[in-house]
Amino acid sequence: MTAVEKLKISEAEMSSYYCLCNACLQLESTVKNDLVPEFLNSICAKHISEDLKKKFAFLPGGQGKDGAVIITFPEYPSFSEISEEVIQKVLRYLTAIPSLHKPEIKFIVILDRRLDTWTSIKAALIQIAATCPENLQLVLVLRPTGFFQRAISDISFRFNQDDFILKLPVVMLNSVTELLKYIDETHLTHEFGGTLDYCHNEWILFRTAIESFAVMVKEIAQMLQAFGTDLAEAELPEDLHSVEDLLIARTEKYNQLKNDVQRVIKEGDLLLTNLMEPDSNAQSKMEKDGDRATVKRLLAQLHEMETAFDGFWEKHLLKLEQCLQLWRFEQAFKEIKAALDYLSAEAGYMPETGDSVTHTEQSLRELSQFDEQSQEVIGNAQVLISQGNQLISNHHYAEDLIREKCKDLRHFCEDLLDEMRSKYITLNKSLELHTQLQQVLQWCDEGAYLLASQPMDKCQSQEGAKGALQEIEKFLESSGDYLQYDAEELYTEFGAILTTSIKIEVMHEVSQTRNSLYSLSSESDDSLEVLKRHVINELIETERVYVEELSSVLQGYKMEMDNPTMISLMPSLLENKKEILFGNMAEIYDFHSRIFLNDLQNCVEMPEKVGLCFLERRENFQMYVKYCQNKPRSEYLWRQCSDCPFFQECQRKLDHKLGLDSYLLKPIQRLTKYQLLLKELLKFSSNGDGTQELQEALTAMLNLLKSVNDSMHQIAITGYNGNLEEFGPLLMQGSFNVWINHKKGATKMKDLARFKPMQRHLFLYETALLFCKKREEHGEGYDKAPSYSFKHYLKMSAVGITENIKGDIRKFEVWYSGREEVYLIQAPSVDIKMAWLSEMRRVLTSQQRLVREDSQSHHHLTDHILLTPRKEKTASLSSEENDSELTSSVVLEHFPLSPQHLSARKDWAGNFRYVEASEGNDGWSSNNDTEEEDSNQLSPGRYKARTDGKNQDSEEMLIKSGDVVQLMHEDGEGQWFVKNLNRGQQAWISVNSLQIIVGDCHSQATSSPGLDIHKIRKVNSSP
């Protein structure tokens, strides 16, 4: 029974379909009865907008004293030229609108002909009489103001009065003042001396918006109902791929309709907002009140229809997905069933016994190989049974069919296992019997040889015969159990084997079985080749799609930014920002379209060359690093301009379902896809040609992903004024716990354990080790990327390491400049620690060689300010220093160490060890927390120098220890303008150098108890 034959529309799905139909019908009924009656469909505002704009008649919103609605016919010289059909349409439309909310309402017509002639009045009255509504209450005519025309109109009206009155209740008025007898001035527009405000164009726009909304509501209701009917009544296809295609197509249609419904609801919310605005015009207010109530009702019904639509789609989607699951289950069942049938047939040909020990052992080996091959099929069957049980537990509509097939699979597997188990037992028994028979035969041969080897002359004497008998008796004693078997006992143990007919053709059958197994193995190899070729085809096809997508983005977005017709839609923020928004996508597209896609297509017939393609182009893939580094800037620019009409128009032209931001992610997604496809190729590749290249290609792509990831972390470093590229390539990066001590000589663990660990993100380069603090992550997407605040760095040429710290296998020690600075670092895991130590050993070995070369060439310090080392209390260059009583030489972090410093530091393989102690805080107050920052910020004022400083170019001493220096101002780039008040000299000096020259407030305070910190650092706060 197929999936389609078993499938019927469920009661729940049918119920949800009826709910959807009812919701759609109610919506259409509301539109028809309350917003746009059926008779208005042919004369809605949109269809007669040009006639309405002529303004030969309009609804000003006023009412007569008895509540009748006013229709105004203003001065319109060309009124006689308007056809009766047009006047009828306009009047019918104008009278229908108030009647929507009050069907019995009356109308008053004001015919303004003060500047016209009696002939015009007569023509107008005739046309109005021909098209007047049944509920017309009164026609007020403002007669011509000219003396001659007034006289003619009086006379003519008297003679024709009966004709008009029979058709129209006409009142001739001499002036606007007489209008007040019938209509209050608050209901008259300004042209009649009233105070009523009216804008005809706004009224037309308002009516058009309401009627357009009604049309949209009606259309969306009809579309949803049609879609629901199609889903409920259409028959499902009878093959797997057609069901998959149908599921995709219907899902797309659902998403499209869902978007349309939400768009209509959004339009309705906007319209309702406009209707909520207050209106002093009574008639207009009445219309708005009615329209507002109707729109509210329509929106509520729209939401109900949307809910019903979602409910119906949920039921239908479940049916489609279950149908698809059943198709796949049945297809997998057929494949596994065929494999099990084949294995069962092959197992039947395998012998149950052997003719000899050798033959039986060979049969057992073949049975073992057959067992290994069958385990894969049985494993697949078990997986399919598990999937079937999962479908049953999820209440699949075909659970009975699935349960039956799972039972069959289980039965097939058990039969195959039982048969192989039985053959194992009989073959092992056969081997045991043949082994014992062989041993008996060997013993018999040895006995026969013993008898045959006895010389005849030996038996001629009594002693010789006695010796021969002793030898025979000794041999018989060695027979053991060979002669103790009872025939009945032997038959009981091996009866099943002895009664089995052993045919002469068994060797031929074993040969056939062997050939069959080899054939099965060959088919398995062929399956791997098919899977491998499938992965290669996927690689090539997705590469082709990737190139097409890049091309569409570059042509449909980037090139359009230079299109003169599109510039008006583009915000000023995007001007000259193409390279930021798209990065080097053009370079990536050029590489893939011209080179890499062709390389992959050439591998269709030579799959073993795929790995080589990646290896030959590994340098080209480095362009992705540049693209990924630019991505945060691109993302930021996109968020600022994503809603602009330019992007919307480009997306419409390209007919893209997704926005530009989704396509800007394609290069990053493609990069991760490569390593997944390479893993699949390795999985389906046997050890042969191209396997090694595939493994190397996978390693190269994984290294590229790591390089991209590391570079993204590197660009997030802030606060470093130099160029990070000067440190060489970034080797490793990661977060650690760090304790710092600035003592010279041996450091006790208890000194470090007094402080809380700092959370630091370390970056290892070829020539430096950077310490940064990871900042809080905010926002979403690329906004959530962390940033790293630069703290300080160590030159690897002056660094030593101690690999093992007692008490914690995750810790290691980095010491700097002959242990003047000691960093105890705790890795998240032992594996991370060993990886870092391995890389640091390599770097240090390289740095040692460079240091020896530098020492021989006598390189000197190169900074603008050189500090003379002095044995006195100094501040660390790090902003994370701890309280200390240490004395050490000043070493600037931007200056290389002198040879004497280098010779003093220990090798990284030194034997220094810590004595482990508690890592608690030991009761230290919070002001000693190593996370405290910005405690040493410099400010303008006078300071006392604590070390010497000289000019690099002239070796002239600018500052001497004890001099009073005045900090004037900072230039914003880390440079201070400083005056030496003792020597009358002045210069620009970096912040790092100044912090060493004037000392550290925090360090001095702890090293000199009882002294005022500000008195030590700052001589006078005034400049």
Coordinates of C-alpha atoms in Angstrom, one line a residue, residues 442-891:
Q442 CA 48.0 -38.7 13.5
W443 CA 48.2 -40.9 16.6
C444 CA 47.4 -43.9 14.5
D445 CA 50.1 -43.0 12.0
E446 CA 52.6 -42.6 14.8
G447 CA 51.5 -46.1 16.2
A448 CA 51.8 -47.7 12.8
Y449 CA 55.2 -46.1 12.4
L450 CA 56.2 -47.4 15.8
L451 CA 55.2 -51.0 14.9
A452 CA 56.8 -50.8 11.5
S453 CA 60.1 -49.5 13.0
Q454 CA 60.5 -52.4 15.4
P455 CA 63.4 -54.6 14.0
M456 CA 62.5 -58.3 13.6
D457 CA 65.6 -59.6 15.2
K458 CA 64.8 -57.7 18.4
C459 CA 61.8 -60.0 19.0
Q460 CA 63.9 -63.1 18.8
S461 CA 65.1 -62.7 22.4
Q462 CA 62.9 -62.5 25.5
E463 CA 64.6 -59.2 26.6
G464 CA 64.1 -57.7 23.1
A465 CA 60.5 -58.6 22.9
K466 CA 59.9 -57.3 26.4
G467 CA 61.5 -54.0 25.5
A468 CA 59.3 -53.7 22.4
L469 CA 56.2 -54.4 24.4
Q470 CA 57.2 -51.7 26.9
E471 CA 57.5 -49.2 24.1
I472 CA 54.1 -50.1 22.7
E473 CA 52.5 -50.0 26.2
K474 CA 54.1 -46.5 26.8
F475 CA 52.7 -45.3 23.4
L476 CA 49.3 -46.7 24.3
E477 CA 49.4 -44.8 27.6
S478 CA 49.9 -41.6 25.7
S479 CA 46.7 -42.1 23.7
G480 CA 44.7 -40.2 26.3
D481 CA 41.1 -39.9 25.4
Y482 CA 41.5 -41.0 21.8
L483 CA 40.5 -44.6 22.7
Q484 CA 37.9 -43.8 25.4
Y485 CA 35.1 -42.5 23.2
D486 CA 31.9 -44.5 23.3
A487 CA 30.2 -44.8 19.9
E488 CA 26.8 -43.7 21.3
E489 CA 28.3 -40.7 23.2
L490 CA 30.2 -39.7 20.0
Y491 CA 26.9 -39.8 18.0
T492 CA 25.1 -37.8 20.6
E493 CA 27.7 -35.0 20.5
F494 CA 28.2 -34.9 16.8
G495 CA 25.0 -36.6 15.5
A496 CA 23.7 -33.4 13.8
I497 CA 26.9 -33.1 11.8
L498 CA 27.3 -36.8 11.1
T499 CA 23.8 -37.1 9.7
T500 CA 24.2 -34.0 7.4
S501 CA 24.8 -35.0 3.8
I502 CA 28.2 -33.7 2.8
K503 CA 28.2 -33.4 -0.9
I504 CA 31.2 -33.6 -3.2
E505 CA 30.2 -30.3 -4.8
V506 CA 30.7 -28.4 -1.5
M507 CA 34.0 -27.0 -2.7
H508 CA 32.3 -25.7 -5.8
E509 CA 29.6 -24.1 -3.6
V510 CA 32.3 -22.4 -1.4
S511 CA 33.9 -21.1 -4.5
Q512 CA 30.6 -19.7 -5.7
T513 CA 29.9 -18.2 -2.3
R514 CA 33.4 -16.6 -2.3
N515 CA 32.7 -15.1 -5.7
S516 CA 29.3 -13.8 -4.5
L517 CA 30.9 -12.1 -1.5
Y518 CA 33.6 -10.6 -3.7
S519 CA 30.7 -9.3 -5.9
L520 CA 29.0 -7.8 -2.8
S521 CA 32.2 -6.1 -1.8
S522 CA 32.6 -4.7 -5.3
E523 CA 29.0 -3.4 -5.2
S524 CA 29.9 -1.7 -1.9
D525 CA 32.9 0.0 -3.5
D526 CA 30.6 1.1 -6.4
S527 CA 28.2 2.6 -3.8
L528 CA 31.1 4.6 -2.3
E529 CA 32.0 5.8 -5.8
V530 CA 28.4 6.9 -6.4
L531 CA 28.3 8.8 -3.1
K532 CA 31.6 10.4 -3.8
R533 CA 30.4 11.5 -7.3
H534 CA 27.3 12.8 -5.7
V535 CA 29.3 15.0 -3.4
I536 CA 31.5 16.2 -6.3
N537 CA 28.4 17.1 -8.3
E538 CA 27.0 19.0 -5.3
L539 CA 30.3 20.8 -4.9
I540 CA 30.3 21.9 -8.6
E541 CA 26.6 22.7 -8.7
T542 CA 26.7 24.8 -5.5
E543 CA 29.8 26.5 -6.8
R544 CA 27.9 27.5 -10.0
V545 CA 25.0 28.8 -7.9
Y546 CA 27.4 30.7 -5.7
V547 CA 29.0 32.4 -8.7
E548 CA 25.6 33.3 -10.1
E549 CA 24.6 34.9 -6.8
L550 CA 27.7 36.9 -6.5
S551 CA 27.2 38.1 -10.1
S552 CA 23.6 39.1 -9.4
V553 CA 24.7 41.1 -6.3
L554 CA 27.5 42.9 -8.1
Q555 CA 25.4 43.8 -11.1
G556 CA 22.1 44.3 -9.4
Y557 CA 23.3 46.3 -6.5
K558 CA 26.9 47.5 -6.8
M559 CA 26.7 48.6 -10.5
E560 CA 23.3 50.2 -9.8
M561 CA 25.0 52.6 -7.4
D562 CA 26.5 54.3 -10.5
N563 CA 23.3 54.2 -12.5
P564 CA 22.1 57.9 -12.9
T565 CA 18.5 56.8 -12.9
M566 CA 18.9 55.2 -9.4
I567 CA 21.0 57.9 -7.7
S568 CA 17.8 59.8 -6.6
L569 CA 16.8 56.7 -4.6
M570 CA 20.2 56.3 -2.9
P571 CA 20.7 58.0 0.5
S572 CA 23.7 60.3 0.8
L573 CA 25.2 58.0 3.4
L574 CA 25.9 55.5 0.7
E575 CA 27.8 57.9 -1.5
N576 CA 31.4 56.6 -2.2
K577 CA 30.8 53.7 0.2
K578 CA 30.7 50.8 -2.3
E579 CA 34.0 49.4 -1.2
I580 CA 32.8 49.4 2.4
L581 CA 29.4 47.8 1.7
F582 CA 30.7 45.1 -0.7
G583 CA 34.3 44.8 0.4
N584 CA 36.4 42.8 -2.1
M585 CA 33.4 40.7 -3.3
A586 CA 34.3 41.6 -6.9
E587 CA 37.8 40.1 -6.4
I588 CA 36.2 36.9 -4.9
Y589 CA 33.7 36.7 -7.8
D590 CA 36.5 37.1 -10.4
F591 CA 38.5 34.3 -8.8
H592 CA 35.6 31.9 -8.6
S593 CA 34.0 32.6 -12.0
R594 CA 37.3 32.6 -14.0
I595 CA 39.4 30.1 -12.2
F596 CA 38.0 28.0 -9.4
L597 CA 34.7 27.0 -11.0
N598 CA 36.6 25.8 -14.1
D599 CA 39.0 23.9 -12.0
L600 CA 36.2 22.0 -10.2
Q601 CA 34.4 21.3 -13.5
N602 CA 37.5 19.6 -14.8
C603 CA 37.4 17.2 -11.9
V604 CA 34.1 15.6 -13.1
E605 CA 36.0 12.8 -14.8
M606 CA 38.9 12.9 -12.4
P607 CA 37.5 13.1 -8.9
E608 CA 40.9 12.4 -7.4
K609 CA 42.0 15.9 -8.5
V610 CA 39.6 17.8 -6.2
G611 CA 42.0 18.1 -3.3
L612 CA 44.7 19.3 -5.7
C613 CA 42.4 22.1 -6.9
F614 CA 42.1 23.5 -3.3
L615 CA 45.8 23.1 -2.6
E616 CA 46.9 24.9 -5.8
R617 CA 44.5 27.8 -5.1
R618 CA 45.1 28.1 -1.3
E619 CA 46.8 31.4 -1.6
N620 CA 43.8 32.8 -3.6
F621 CA 41.5 31.9 -0.7
Q622 CA 43.4 34.4 1.5
M623 CA 41.2 37.1 -0.1
Y624 CA 38.4 35.9 2.2
V625 CA 40.3 37.1 5.2
K626 CA 40.1 40.7 3.9
Y627 CA 36.3 40.2 3.2
C628 CA 35.6 38.9 6.7
Q629 CA 37.6 41.7 8.3
N630 CA 35.5 44.3 6.4
K631 CA 32.2 42.6 7.2
P632 CA 31.5 44.5 10.5
R633 CA 31.9 47.8 8.7
S634 CA 29.7 46.6 5.9
E635 CA 27.1 45.3 8.3
Y636 CA 27.0 48.6 10.2
L637 CA 26.5 50.6 6.9
W638 CA 23.8 48.2 5.8
R639 CA 21.8 48.6 9.0
Q640 CA 21.8 52.4 8.6
C641 CA 20.5 52.2 5.0
S642 CA 18.6 48.9 4.8
D643 CA 15.2 50.5 4.5
C644 CA 16.0 53.0 1.8
P645 CA 14.1 52.8 -1.5
F646 CA 17.3 52.1 -3.5
F647 CA 17.8 48.6 -2.0
Q648 CA 14.1 47.8 -2.2
E649 CA 14.0 48.7 -5.9
C650 CA 17.2 46.7 -6.6
Q651 CA 15.7 43.7 -4.8
R652 CA 12.5 44.1 -6.8
K653 CA 14.4 44.1 -10.1
L654 CA 16.4 41.1 -9.2
D655 CA 13.3 39.3 -7.9
H656 CA 15.3 38.2 -4.8
K657 CA 13.3 36.7 -2.0
L658 CA 16.0 37.8 0.5
G659 CA 17.5 41.2 1.1
L660 CA 21.1 42.3 0.3
D661 CA 22.3 41.4 3.8
S662 CA 21.6 37.7 3.2
Y663 CA 23.7 37.8 0.0
L664 CA 26.6 39.6 1.7
L665 CA 26.8 36.6 4.0
K666 CA 27.2 34.2 1.1
P667 CA 31.1 34.3 0.9
I668 CA 31.3 33.5 4.6
Q669 CA 28.8 30.7 4.3
R670 CA 30.6 29.3 1.3
L671 CA 33.9 29.2 3.1
T672 CA 32.5 27.0 5.8
K673 CA 30.7 24.9 3.2
Y674 CA 34.0 23.9 1.5
Q675 CA 35.4 22.1 4.6
L676 CA 32.1 20.2 5.1
L677 CA 32.1 19.0 1.5
L678 CA 35.8 18.0 1.8
K679 CA 35.0 16.0 4.9
E680 CA 32.2 14.2 2.9
L681 CA 34.6 13.4 0.1
L682 CA 37.1 11.9 2.5
K683 CA 34.4 9.9 4.1
F684 CA 33.5 8.3 0.8
S685 CA 37.1 7.9 -0.5
S686 CA 39.1 4.7 -0.1
N687 CA 42.9 4.9 0.5
G688 CA 44.0 5.6 -3.0
D689 CA 44.8 8.3 -5.5
G690 CA 43.9 11.8 -4.2
T691 CA 43.2 10.9 -0.6
Q692 CA 46.3 12.5 0.7
E693 CA 45.6 15.7 -1.3
L694 CA 42.0 15.7 0.1
Q695 CA 43.3 15.5 3.6
E696 CA 45.8 18.3 3.0
A697 CA 43.0 20.4 1.4
L698 CA 40.8 19.9 4.4
T699 CA 43.6 20.9 6.7
A700 CA 44.3 24.0 4.6
M701 CA 40.6 25.1 4.6
L702 CA 40.3 24.5 8.4
N703 CA 43.5 26.6 8.9
L704 CA 42.0 29.3 6.7
L705 CA 38.8 29.3 8.9
K706 CA 41.0 29.6 12.0
S707 CA 43.0 32.4 10.3
V708 CA 39.7 34.3 9.5
N709 CA 38.5 33.8 13.1
D710 CA 41.8 35.0 14.5
S711 CA 41.8 38.0 12.2
M712 CA 38.3 39.0 13.3
H713 CA 39.5 38.9 16.9
Q714 CA 42.5 41.0 16.0
I715 CA 40.6 43.8 14.3
A716 CA 38.5 44.1 17.5
I717 CA 41.6 45.2 19.4
T718 CA 41.2 48.9 20.5
G719 CA 43.5 51.3 22.2
Y720 CA 46.8 50.3 20.5
N721 CA 48.3 53.3 18.7
G722 CA 50.8 51.4 16.6
N723 CA 50.5 48.9 13.7
L724 CA 49.8 45.4 14.8
E725 CA 51.2 44.0 11.6
E726 CA 54.6 45.0 12.8
F727 CA 54.4 42.1 15.2
G728 CA 54.2 39.6 12.4
P729 CA 51.4 37.1 11.8
L730 CA 48.9 36.3 14.5
L731 CA 49.6 32.7 15.7
M732 CA 47.1 32.1 18.6
Q733 CA 44.5 33.9 20.6
G734 CA 42.4 33.0 23.6
S735 CA 41.1 34.0 27.1
F736 CA 43.0 33.2 30.3
N737 CA 43.2 34.0 34.0
V738 CA 46.3 36.0 34.7
W739 CA 48.1 37.0 37.9
I740 CA 50.9 39.6 37.7
N741 CA 53.8 40.3 40.0
H742 CA 56.6 42.8 39.4
K743 CA 59.2 41.5 41.8
K744 CA 62.7 40.8 40.8
G745 CA 64.1 37.4 41.6
A746 CA 62.1 34.4 43.0
T747 CA 58.4 35.0 43.4
K748 CA 56.5 33.2 46.1
M749 CA 53.1 31.7 45.2
K750 CA 51.5 33.3 48.2
D751 CA 52.3 36.7 46.9
L752 CA 50.5 36.0 43.7
A753 CA 47.6 34.1 45.5
R754 CA 46.7 37.3 47.4
F755 CA 45.2 38.8 44.2
K756 CA 42.2 38.0 42.2
P757 CA 43.0 36.7 38.7
M758 CA 42.4 39.0 35.9
Q759 CA 40.4 37.9 32.8
R760 CA 42.7 38.7 29.9
H761 CA 42.6 37.8 26.2
L762 CA 46.1 37.0 24.9
F763 CA 47.3 37.4 21.4
L764 CA 50.5 35.6 20.4
Y765 CA 52.5 37.0 17.5
E766 CA 55.9 36.1 16.2
T767 CA 57.5 39.0 18.1
A768 CA 55.1 39.9 20.8
L769 CA 52.6 38.7 23.4
L770 CA 49.6 41.1 23.8
F771 CA 47.5 41.4 26.9
C772 CA 43.9 42.7 26.3
K773 CA 40.7 43.0 28.3
K774 CA 37.6 41.6 26.7
R775 CA 34.8 44.1 26.8
E776 CA 31.1 43.4 27.2
E777 CA 29.2 42.2 24.2
H778 CA 26.0 44.2 23.2
G779 CA 23.5 44.1 20.4
E780 CA 22.9 41.4 17.9
G781 CA 24.7 40.0 14.9
Y782 CA 27.9 41.8 14.3
D783 CA 27.0 44.3 17.0
K784 CA 27.5 41.4 19.4
A785 CA 31.1 40.8 18.4
P786 CA 33.5 41.4 21.4
S787 CA 36.1 44.1 21.5
Y788 CA 39.4 43.9 23.2
S789 CA 40.9 46.8 25.1
F790 CA 44.7 46.8 24.7
K791 CA 46.6 46.8 28.0
H792 CA 50.2 46.1 27.3
Y793 CA 52.5 43.7 25.4
L794 CA 55.7 41.8 26.0
K795 CA 58.4 41.4 23.4
M796 CA 59.1 37.8 22.8
S797 CA 62.8 38.5 22.6
A798 CA 62.7 39.2 26.3
V799 CA 60.3 36.5 27.5
G800 CA 60.9 33.3 29.3
I801 CA 58.4 30.5 30.3
T802 CA 58.1 28.0 33.1
E803 CA 55.9 25.1 31.8
N804 CA 54.8 23.4 35.0
I805 CA 53.4 25.0 38.1
K806 CA 52.9 22.8 41.1
G807 CA 49.3 22.4 42.2
D808 CA 47.5 23.2 38.9
I809 CA 48.3 21.4 35.6
R810 CA 46.6 24.2 33.7
K811 CA 49.0 26.9 34.8
F812 CA 52.2 28.1 33.3
E813 CA 54.5 31.0 33.9
V814 CA 55.7 33.8 31.5
W815 CA 58.4 36.0 32.9
Y816 CA 59.9 39.1 31.4
S817 CA 63.2 40.8 31.4
G818 CA 65.0 38.5 33.9
R819 CA 61.9 37.9 36.1
E820 CA 61.3 41.6 36.7
E821 CA 57.8 40.9 35.6
V822 CA 56.1 37.5 36.3
Y823 CA 52.8 36.5 34.7
L824 CA 51.1 33.4 36.1
I825 CA 48.7 32.2 33.4
Q826 CA 45.9 29.7 33.9
A827 CA 44.5 28.1 30.7
P828 CA 40.9 26.9 30.4
S829 CA 42.1 23.3 29.8
V830 CA 45.4 21.3 29.7
D831 CA 45.1 20.9 25.9
I832 CA 44.9 24.6 25.4
K833 CA 47.9 25.1 27.7
M834 CA 50.0 22.5 25.8
A835 CA 49.1 24.1 22.4
W836 CA 50.2 27.5 23.6
L837 CA 53.4 26.2 25.2
S838 CA 54.3 24.3 22.0
E839 CA 53.8 27.4 19.9
M840 CA 55.7 29.7 22.4
R841 CA 58.6 27.3 22.5
R842 CA 58.9 27.5 18.7
V843 CA 58.7 31.3 18.8
L844 CA 61.2 31.6 21.7
T845 CA 63.7 29.3 19.9
S846 CA 63.4 31.6 16.9
Q847 CA 63.7 34.7 19.0
Q848 CA 66.8 33.4 20.8
R849 CA 68.5 33.1 17.5
L850 CA 67.5 36.6 16.5
V851 CA 68.7 38.0 19.9
R852 CA 72.1 36.5 19.5
E853 CA 72.4 38.1 16.1
D854 CA 71.2 41.4 17.4
S855 CA 73.7 41.2 20.3
Q856 CA 76.5 40.7 17.9
S857 CA 75.5 43.7 15.8
H858 CA 75.1 46.0 18.9
H859 CA 71.6 47.4 18.1
H860 CA 70.6 50.3 20.4
L861 CA 67.3 51.7 21.7
T862 CA 65.2 53.6 19.1
D863 CA 62.4 55.5 21.0
H864 CA 62.3 59.4 21.1
I865 CA 62.8 59.3 24.9
L866 CA 65.3 56.9 26.5
L867 CA 65.1 56.3 30.2
T868 CA 68.2 55.7 32.3
P869 CA 67.8 52.6 34.4
R870 CA 68.0 53.4 38.1
K871 CA 67.7 51.2 41.2
E872 CA 64.7 52.7 42.8
K873 CA 61.0 52.0 43.2
T874 CA 59.3 52.3 39.8
A875 CA 55.9 51.8 38.3
S876 CA 55.1 49.0 35.9
L877 CA 54.2 49.8 32.4
S878 CA 51.1 47.7 32.8
S879 CA 47.8 49.4 33.8
E880 CA 47.1 46.3 35.9
E881 CA 49.9 46.5 38.4
N882 CA 49.7 45.3 42.0
D883 CA 51.0 46.8 45.3
S884 CA 54.7 46.0 45.6
E885 CA 57.9 47.0 47.5
L886 CA 60.1 45.8 44.6
T887 CA 63.1 47.6 43.1
S888 CA 63.9 47.1 39.5
S889 CA 65.2 48.8 36.4
V890 CA 62.8 50.7 34.2
V891 CA 62.0 48.8 31.0

